[in-house]
mmCIF file of N, CA and C in Angstrom:
data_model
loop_
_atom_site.group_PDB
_atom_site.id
_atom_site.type_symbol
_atom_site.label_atom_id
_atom_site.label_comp_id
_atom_site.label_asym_id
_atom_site.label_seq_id
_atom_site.Cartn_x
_atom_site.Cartn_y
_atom_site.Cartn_z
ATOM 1 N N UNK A 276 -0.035 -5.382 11.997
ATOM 2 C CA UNK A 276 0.348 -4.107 12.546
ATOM 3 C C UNK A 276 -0.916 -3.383 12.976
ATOM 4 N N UNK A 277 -0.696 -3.061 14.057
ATOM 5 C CA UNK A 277 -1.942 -1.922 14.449
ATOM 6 C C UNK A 277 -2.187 -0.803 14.122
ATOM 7 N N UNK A 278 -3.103 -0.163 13.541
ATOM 8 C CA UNK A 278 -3.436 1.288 12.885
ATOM 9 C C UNK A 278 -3.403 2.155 13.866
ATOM 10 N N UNK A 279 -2.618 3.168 13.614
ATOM 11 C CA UNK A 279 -2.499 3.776 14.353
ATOM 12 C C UNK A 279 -2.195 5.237 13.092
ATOM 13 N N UNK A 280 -2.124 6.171 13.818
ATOM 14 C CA UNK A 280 -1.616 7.617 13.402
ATOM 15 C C UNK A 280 -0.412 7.907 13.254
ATOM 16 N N UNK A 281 0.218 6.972 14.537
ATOM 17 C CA UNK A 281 1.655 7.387 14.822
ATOM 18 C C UNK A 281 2.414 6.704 13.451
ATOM 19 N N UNK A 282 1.767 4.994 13.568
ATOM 20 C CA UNK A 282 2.697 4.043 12.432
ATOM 21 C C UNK A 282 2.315 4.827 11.400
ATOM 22 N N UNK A 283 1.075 5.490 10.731
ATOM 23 C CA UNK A 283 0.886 5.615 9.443
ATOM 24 C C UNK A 283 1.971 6.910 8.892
ATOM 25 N N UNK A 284 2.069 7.179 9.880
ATOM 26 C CA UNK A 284 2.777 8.817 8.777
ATOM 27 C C UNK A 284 4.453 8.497 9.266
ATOM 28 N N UNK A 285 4.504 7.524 9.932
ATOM 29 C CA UNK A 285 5.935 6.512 9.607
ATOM 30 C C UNK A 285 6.427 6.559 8.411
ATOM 31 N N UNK A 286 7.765 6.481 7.707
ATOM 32 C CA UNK A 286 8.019 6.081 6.656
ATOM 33 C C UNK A 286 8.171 4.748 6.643
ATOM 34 N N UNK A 287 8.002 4.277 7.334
ATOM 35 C CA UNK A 287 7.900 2.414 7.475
ATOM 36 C C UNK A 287 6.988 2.057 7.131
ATOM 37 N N UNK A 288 5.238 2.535 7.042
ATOM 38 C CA UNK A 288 4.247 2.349 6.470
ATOM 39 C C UNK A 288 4.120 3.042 5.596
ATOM 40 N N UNK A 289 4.107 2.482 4.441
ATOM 41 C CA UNK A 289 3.475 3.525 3.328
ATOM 42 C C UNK A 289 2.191 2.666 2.477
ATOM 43 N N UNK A 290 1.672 1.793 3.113
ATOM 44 C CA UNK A 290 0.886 0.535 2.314
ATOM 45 C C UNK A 290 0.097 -0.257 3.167
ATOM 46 N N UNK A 291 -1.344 0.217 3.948
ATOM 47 C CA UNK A 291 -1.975 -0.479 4.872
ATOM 48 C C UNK A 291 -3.248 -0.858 4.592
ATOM 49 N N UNK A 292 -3.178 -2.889 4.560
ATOM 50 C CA UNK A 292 -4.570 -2.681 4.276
ATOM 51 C C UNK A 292 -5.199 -3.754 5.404
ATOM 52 N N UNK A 293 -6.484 -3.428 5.275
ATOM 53 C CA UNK A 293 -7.432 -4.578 6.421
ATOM 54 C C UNK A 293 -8.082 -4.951 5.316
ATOM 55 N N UNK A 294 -8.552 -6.410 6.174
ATOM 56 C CA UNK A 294 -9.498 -7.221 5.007
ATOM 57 C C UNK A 294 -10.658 -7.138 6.190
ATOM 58 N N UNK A 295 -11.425 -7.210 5.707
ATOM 59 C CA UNK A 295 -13.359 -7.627 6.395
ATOM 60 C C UNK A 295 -13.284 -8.957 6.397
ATOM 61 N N UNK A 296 -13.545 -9.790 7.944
ATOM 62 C CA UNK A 296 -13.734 -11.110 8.146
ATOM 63 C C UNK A 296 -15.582 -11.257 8.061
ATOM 64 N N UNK A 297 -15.818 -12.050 9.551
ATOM 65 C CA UNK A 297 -17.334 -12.214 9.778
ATOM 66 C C UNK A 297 -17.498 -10.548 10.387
ATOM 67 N N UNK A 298 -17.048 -9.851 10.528
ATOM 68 C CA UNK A 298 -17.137 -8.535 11.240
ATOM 69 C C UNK A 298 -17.930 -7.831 10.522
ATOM 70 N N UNK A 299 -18.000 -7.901 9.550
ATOM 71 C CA UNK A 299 -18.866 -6.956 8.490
ATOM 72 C C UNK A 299 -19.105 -7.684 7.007
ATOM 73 N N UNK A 300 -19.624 -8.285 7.255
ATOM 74 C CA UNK A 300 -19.733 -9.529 6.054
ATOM 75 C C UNK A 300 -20.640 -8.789 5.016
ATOM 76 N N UNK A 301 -21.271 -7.317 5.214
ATOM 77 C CA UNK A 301 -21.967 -6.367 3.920
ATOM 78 C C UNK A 301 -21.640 -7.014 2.369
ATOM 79 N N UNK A 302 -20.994 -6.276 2.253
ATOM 80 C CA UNK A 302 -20.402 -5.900 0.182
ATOM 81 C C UNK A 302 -18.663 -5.839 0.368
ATOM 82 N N UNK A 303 -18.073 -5.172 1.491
ATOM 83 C CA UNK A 303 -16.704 -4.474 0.962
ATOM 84 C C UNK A 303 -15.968 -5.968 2.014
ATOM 85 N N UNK A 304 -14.946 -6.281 0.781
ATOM 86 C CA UNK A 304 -13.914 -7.446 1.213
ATOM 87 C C UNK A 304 -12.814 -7.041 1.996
ATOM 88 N N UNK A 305 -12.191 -6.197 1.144
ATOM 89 C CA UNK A 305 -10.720 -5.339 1.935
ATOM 90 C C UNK A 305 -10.667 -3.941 1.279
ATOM 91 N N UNK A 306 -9.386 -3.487 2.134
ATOM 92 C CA UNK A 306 -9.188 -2.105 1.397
ATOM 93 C C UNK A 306 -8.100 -1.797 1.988
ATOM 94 N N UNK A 307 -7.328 -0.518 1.086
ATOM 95 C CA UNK A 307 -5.898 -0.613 1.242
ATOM 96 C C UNK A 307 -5.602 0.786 1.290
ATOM 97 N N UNK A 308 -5.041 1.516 2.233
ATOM 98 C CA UNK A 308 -4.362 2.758 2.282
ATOM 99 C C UNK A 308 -3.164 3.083 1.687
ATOM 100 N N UNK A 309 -2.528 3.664 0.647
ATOM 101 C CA UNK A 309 -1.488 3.943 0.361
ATOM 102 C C UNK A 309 -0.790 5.018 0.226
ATOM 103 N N UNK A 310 -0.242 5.221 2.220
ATOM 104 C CA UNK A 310 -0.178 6.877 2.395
ATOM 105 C C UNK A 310 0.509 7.876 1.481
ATOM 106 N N UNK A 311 1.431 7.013 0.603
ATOM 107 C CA UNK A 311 2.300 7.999 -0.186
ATOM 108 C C UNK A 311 1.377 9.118 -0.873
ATOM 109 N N UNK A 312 0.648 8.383 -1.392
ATOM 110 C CA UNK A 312 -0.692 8.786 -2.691
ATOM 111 C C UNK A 312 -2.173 9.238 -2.001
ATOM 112 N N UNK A 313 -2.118 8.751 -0.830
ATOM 113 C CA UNK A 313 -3.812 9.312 0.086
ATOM 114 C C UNK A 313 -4.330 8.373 -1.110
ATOM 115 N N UNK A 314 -4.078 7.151 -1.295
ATOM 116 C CA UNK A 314 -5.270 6.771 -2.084
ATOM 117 C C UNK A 314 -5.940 5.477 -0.923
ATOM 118 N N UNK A 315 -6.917 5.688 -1.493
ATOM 119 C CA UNK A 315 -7.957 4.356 -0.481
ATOM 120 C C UNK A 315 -8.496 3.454 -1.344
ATOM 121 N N UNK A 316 -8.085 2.103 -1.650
ATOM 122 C CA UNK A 316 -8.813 1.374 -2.616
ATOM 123 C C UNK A 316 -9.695 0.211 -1.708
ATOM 124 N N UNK A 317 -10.714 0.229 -2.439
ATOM 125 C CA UNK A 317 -11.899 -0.836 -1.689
ATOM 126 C C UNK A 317 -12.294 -1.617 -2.689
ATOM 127 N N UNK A 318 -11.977 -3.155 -2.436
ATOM 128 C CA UNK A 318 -12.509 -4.178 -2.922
ATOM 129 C C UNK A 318 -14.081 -4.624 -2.144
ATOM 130 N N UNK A 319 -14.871 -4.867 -3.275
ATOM 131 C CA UNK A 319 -16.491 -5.236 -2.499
ATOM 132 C C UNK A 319 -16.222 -6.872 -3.026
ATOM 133 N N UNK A 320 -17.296 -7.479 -2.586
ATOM 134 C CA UNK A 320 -16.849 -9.082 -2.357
ATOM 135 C C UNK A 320 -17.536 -8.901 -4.659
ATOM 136 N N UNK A 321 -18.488 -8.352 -5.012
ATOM 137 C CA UNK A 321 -18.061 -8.994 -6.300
ATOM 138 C C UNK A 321 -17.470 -8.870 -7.013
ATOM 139 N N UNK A 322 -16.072 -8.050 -6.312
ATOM 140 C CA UNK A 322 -14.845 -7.957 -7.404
ATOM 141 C C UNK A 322 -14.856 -6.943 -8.335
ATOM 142 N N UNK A 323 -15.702 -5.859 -7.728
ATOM 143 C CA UNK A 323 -15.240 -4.514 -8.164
ATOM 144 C C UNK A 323 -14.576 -3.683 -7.376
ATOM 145 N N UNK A 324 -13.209 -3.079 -7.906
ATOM 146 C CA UNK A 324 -12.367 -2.339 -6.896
ATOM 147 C C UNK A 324 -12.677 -1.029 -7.654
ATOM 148 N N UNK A 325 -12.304 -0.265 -6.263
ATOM 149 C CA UNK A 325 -12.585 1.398 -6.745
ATOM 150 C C UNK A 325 -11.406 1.879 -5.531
ATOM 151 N N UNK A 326 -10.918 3.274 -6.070
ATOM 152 C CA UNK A 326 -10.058 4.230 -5.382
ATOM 153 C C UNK A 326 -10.634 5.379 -4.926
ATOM 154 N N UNK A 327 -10.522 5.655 -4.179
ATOM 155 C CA UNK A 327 -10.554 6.863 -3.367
ATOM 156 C C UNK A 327 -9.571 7.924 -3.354
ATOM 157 N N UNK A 328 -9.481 9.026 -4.065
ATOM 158 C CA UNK A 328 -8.607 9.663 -3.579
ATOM 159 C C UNK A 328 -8.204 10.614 -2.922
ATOM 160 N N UNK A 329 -6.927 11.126 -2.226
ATOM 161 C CA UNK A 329 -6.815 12.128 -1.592
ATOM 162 C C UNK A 329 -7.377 11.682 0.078
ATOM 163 N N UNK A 330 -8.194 10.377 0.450
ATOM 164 C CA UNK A 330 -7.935 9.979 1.905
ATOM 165 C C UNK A 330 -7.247 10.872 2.673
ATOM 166 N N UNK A 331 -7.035 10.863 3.479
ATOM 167 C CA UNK A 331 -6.794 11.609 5.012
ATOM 168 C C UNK A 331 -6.500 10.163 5.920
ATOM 169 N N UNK A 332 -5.147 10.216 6.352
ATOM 170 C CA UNK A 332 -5.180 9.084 7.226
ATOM 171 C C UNK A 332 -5.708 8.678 8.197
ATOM 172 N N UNK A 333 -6.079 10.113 9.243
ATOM 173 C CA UNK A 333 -6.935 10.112 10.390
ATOM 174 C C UNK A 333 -8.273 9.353 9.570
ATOM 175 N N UNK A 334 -8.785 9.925 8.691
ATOM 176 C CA UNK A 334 -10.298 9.302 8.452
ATOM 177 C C UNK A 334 -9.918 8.033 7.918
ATOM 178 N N UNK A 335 -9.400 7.228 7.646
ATOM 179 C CA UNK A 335 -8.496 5.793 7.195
ATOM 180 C C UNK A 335 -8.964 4.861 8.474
ATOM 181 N N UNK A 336 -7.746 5.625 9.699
ATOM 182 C CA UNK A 336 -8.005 5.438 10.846
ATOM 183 C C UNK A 336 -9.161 5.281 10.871
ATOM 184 N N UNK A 337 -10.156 5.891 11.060
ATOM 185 C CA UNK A 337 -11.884 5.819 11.966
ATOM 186 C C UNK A 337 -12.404 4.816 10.636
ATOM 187 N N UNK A 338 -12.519 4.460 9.287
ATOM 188 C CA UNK A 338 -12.970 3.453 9.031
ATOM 189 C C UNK A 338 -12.576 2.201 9.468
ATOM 190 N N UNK A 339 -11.033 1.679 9.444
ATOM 191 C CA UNK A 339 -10.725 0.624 10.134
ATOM 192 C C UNK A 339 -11.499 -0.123 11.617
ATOM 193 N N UNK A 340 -11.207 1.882 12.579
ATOM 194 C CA UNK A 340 -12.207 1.612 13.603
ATOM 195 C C UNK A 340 -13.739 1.055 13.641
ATOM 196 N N UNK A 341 -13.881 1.413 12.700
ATOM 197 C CA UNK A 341 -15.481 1.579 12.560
ATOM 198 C C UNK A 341 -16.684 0.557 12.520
ATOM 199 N N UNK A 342 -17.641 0.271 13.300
ATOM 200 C CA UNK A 342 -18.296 -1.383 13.697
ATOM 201 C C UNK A 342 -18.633 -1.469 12.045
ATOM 202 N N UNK A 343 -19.201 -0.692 11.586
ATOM 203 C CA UNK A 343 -19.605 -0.909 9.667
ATOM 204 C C UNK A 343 -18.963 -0.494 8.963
ATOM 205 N N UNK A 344 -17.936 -0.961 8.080
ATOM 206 C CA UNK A 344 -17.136 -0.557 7.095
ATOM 207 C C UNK A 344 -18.093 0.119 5.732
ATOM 208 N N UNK A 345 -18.725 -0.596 5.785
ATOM 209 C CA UNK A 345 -19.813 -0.499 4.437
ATOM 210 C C UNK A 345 -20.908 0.951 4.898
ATOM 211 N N UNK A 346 -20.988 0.902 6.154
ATOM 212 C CA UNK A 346 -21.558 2.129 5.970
ATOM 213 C C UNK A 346 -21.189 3.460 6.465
ATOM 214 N N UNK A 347 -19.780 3.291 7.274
ATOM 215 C CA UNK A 347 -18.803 4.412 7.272
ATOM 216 C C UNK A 347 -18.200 4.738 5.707
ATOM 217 N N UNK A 348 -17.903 3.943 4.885
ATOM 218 C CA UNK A 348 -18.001 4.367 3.652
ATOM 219 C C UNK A 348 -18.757 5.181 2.684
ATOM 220 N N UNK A 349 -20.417 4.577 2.948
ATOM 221 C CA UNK A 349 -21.581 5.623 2.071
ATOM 222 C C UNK A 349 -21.886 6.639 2.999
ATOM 223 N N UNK A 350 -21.339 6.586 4.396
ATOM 224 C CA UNK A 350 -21.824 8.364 5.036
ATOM 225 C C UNK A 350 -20.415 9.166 4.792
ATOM 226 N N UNK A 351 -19.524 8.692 5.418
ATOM 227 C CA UNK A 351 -18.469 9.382 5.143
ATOM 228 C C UNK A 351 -17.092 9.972 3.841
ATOM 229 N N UNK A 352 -17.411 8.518 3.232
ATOM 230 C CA UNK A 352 -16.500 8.645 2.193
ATOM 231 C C UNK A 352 -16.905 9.217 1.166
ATOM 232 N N UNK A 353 -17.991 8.171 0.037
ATOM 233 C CA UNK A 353 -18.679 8.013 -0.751
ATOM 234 C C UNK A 353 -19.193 9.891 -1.204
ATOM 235 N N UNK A 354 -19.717 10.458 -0.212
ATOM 236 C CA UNK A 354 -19.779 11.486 -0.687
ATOM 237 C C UNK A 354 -19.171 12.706 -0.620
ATOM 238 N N UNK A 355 -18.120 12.518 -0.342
ATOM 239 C CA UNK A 355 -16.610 13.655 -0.229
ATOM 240 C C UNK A 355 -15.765 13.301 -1.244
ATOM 241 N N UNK A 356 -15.284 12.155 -1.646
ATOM 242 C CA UNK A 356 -14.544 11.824 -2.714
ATOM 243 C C UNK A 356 -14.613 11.342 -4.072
ATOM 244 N N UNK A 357 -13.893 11.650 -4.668
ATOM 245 C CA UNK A 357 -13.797 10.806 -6.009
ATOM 246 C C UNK A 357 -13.489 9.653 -5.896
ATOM 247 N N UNK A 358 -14.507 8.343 -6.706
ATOM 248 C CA UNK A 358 -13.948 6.840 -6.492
ATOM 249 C C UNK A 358 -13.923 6.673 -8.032
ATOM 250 N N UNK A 359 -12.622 6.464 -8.263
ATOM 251 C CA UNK A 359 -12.481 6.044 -10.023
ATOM 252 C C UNK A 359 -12.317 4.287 -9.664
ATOM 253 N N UNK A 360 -13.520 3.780 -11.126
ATOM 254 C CA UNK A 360 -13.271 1.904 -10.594
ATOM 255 C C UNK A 360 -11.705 2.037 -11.218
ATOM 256 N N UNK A 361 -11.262 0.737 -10.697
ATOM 257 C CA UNK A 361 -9.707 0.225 -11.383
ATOM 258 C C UNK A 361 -10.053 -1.415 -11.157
ATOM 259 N N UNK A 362 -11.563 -1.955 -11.403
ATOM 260 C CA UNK A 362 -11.907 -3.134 -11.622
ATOM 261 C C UNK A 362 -10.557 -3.889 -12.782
ATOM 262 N N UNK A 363 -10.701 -5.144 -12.273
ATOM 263 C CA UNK A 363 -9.878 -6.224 -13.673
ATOM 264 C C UNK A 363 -10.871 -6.358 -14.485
ATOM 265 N N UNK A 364 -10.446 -5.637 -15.821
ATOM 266 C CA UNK A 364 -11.197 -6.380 -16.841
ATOM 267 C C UNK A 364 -11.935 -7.356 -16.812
ATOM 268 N N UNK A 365 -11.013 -8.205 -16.643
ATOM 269 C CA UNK A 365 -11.307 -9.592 -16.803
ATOM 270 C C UNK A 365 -12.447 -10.289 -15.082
ATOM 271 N N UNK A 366 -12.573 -9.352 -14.121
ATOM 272 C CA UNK A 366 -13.347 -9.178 -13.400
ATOM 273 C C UNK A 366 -14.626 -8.627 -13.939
ATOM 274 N N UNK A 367 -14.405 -7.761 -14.544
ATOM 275 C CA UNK A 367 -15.655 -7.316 -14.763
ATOM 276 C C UNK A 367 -16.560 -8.062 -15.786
ATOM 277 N N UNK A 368 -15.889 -9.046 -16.678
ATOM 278 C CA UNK A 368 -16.282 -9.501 -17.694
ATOM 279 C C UNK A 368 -17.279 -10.629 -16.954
ATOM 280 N N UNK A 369 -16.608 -11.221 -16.279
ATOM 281 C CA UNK A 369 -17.282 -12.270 -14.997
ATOM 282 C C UNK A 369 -18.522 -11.770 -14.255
ATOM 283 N N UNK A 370 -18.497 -10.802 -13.755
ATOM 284 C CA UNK A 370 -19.218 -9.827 -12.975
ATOM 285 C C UNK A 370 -20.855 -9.807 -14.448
ATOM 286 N N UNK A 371 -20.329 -9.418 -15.342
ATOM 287 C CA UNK A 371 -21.508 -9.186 -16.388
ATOM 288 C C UNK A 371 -21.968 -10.552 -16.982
ATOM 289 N N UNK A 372 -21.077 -11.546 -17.199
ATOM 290 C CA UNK A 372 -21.451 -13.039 -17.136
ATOM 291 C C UNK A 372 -22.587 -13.666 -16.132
ATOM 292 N N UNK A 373 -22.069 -13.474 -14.905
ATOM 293 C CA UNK A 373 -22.838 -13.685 -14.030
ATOM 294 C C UNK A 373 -24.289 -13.434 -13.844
ATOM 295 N N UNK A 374 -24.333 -11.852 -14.282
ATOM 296 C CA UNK A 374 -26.162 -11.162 -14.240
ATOM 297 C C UNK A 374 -26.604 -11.484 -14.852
ATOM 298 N N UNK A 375 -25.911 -11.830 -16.754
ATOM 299 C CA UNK A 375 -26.809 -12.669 -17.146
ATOM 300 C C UNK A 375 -27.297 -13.834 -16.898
ATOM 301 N N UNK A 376 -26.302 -14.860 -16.749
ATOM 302 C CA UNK A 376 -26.338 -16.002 -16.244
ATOM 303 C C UNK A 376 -27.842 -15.731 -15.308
ATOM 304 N N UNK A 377 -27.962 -15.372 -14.457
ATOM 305 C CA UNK A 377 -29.202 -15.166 -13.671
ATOM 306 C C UNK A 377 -30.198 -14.674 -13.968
ATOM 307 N N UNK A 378 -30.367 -13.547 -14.795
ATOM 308 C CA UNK A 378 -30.930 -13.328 -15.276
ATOM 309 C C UNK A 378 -31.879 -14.435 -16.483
ATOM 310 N N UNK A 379 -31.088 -14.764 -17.036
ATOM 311 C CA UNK A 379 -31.406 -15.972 -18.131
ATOM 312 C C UNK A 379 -32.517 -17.127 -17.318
ATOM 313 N N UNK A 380 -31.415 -17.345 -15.797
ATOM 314 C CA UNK A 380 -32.262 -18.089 -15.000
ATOM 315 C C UNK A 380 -33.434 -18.047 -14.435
ATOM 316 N N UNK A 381 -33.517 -16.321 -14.148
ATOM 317 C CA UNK A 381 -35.311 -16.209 -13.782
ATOM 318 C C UNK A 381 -36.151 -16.127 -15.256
ATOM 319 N N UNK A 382 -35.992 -15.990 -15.852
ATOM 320 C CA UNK A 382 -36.381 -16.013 -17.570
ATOM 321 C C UNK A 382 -37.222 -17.420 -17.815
ATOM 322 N N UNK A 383 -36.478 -18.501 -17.106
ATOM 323 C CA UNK A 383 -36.817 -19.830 -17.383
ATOM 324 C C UNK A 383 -37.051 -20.703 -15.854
ATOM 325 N N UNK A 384 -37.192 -19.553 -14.976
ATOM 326 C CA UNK A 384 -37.980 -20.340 -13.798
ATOM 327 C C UNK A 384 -37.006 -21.164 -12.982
ATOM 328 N N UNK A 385 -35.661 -21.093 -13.286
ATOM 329 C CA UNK A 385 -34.919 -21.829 -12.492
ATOM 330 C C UNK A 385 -34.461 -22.968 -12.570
ATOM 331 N N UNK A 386 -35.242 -23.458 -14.211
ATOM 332 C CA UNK A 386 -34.960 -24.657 -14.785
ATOM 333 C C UNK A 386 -34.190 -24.959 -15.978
ATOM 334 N N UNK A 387 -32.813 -24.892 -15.615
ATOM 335 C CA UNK A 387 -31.549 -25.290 -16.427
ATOM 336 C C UNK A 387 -31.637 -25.861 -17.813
ATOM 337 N N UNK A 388 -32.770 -27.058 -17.506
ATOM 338 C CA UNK A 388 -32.796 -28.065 -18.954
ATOM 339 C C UNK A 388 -33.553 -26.707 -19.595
ATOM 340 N N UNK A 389 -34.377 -25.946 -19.637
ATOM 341 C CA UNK A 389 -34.979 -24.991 -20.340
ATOM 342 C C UNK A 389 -33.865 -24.506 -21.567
ATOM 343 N N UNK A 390 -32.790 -24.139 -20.848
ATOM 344 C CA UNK A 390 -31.935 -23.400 -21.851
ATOM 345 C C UNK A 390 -31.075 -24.123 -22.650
ATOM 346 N N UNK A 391 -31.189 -25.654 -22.461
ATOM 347 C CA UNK A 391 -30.399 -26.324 -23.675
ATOM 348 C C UNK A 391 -31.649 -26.707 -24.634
ATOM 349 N N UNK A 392 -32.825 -26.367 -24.256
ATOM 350 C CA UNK A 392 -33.468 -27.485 -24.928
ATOM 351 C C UNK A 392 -33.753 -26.323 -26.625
#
């Protein structure tokens, strides 16, 4: 469906989201408008989601439009709204796995057998 102004304040849309292909390959994966609520949720590719609330559909609109999602977000959004995370647990647990995991790895130079031995 095409974003538009007209479809969004439709009662036929109440739930619009775009995903980020090669178009903006930054941090943010998708994100989802849910006009009932003005909420804006944005998934970033490591699987932390956050909400936005109170969106404005017109400004919904111009991010969709927008050549940088990721950085129509930190000029426009980011500092007008409240973003509460609503990460998965069980995302986030992964997410903190991971830094260590790497972390551990520059620790020992990149060399795996290091950490069994």
């Amino acid at each position: 469906m095409k974003v538009t102004l007209e479809n969004l304040n439709s009662r036929v849309a109440s739930r619009v989201e775009f995903f980020i292909g090669q178009c903006d390959p930054q941090e943010i994966e998708s994100g989802e408008l849910d006009t009932s609520l003005g909420t804006l949720t944005v998934q970033f590719w490591s699987g932390r989601t956050y909400d936005y609330a109170e969106v404005e559909i017109g400004l919904f609109c111009e991010l969709v439009k927008a050549v940088s999602f990721g950085k129509f977000l930190n000029e426009e959004i980011k500092p007008y709204y409240t973003a509460t995370e609503t990460t998965d647990p069980e995302v986030v647990a992964r997410i903190v796995a991971d830094q260590q995991f790497r972390k551990a790895m520059k620790l020992v130079g990149n060399n795996p057998a290091e950490l069994l031995a």
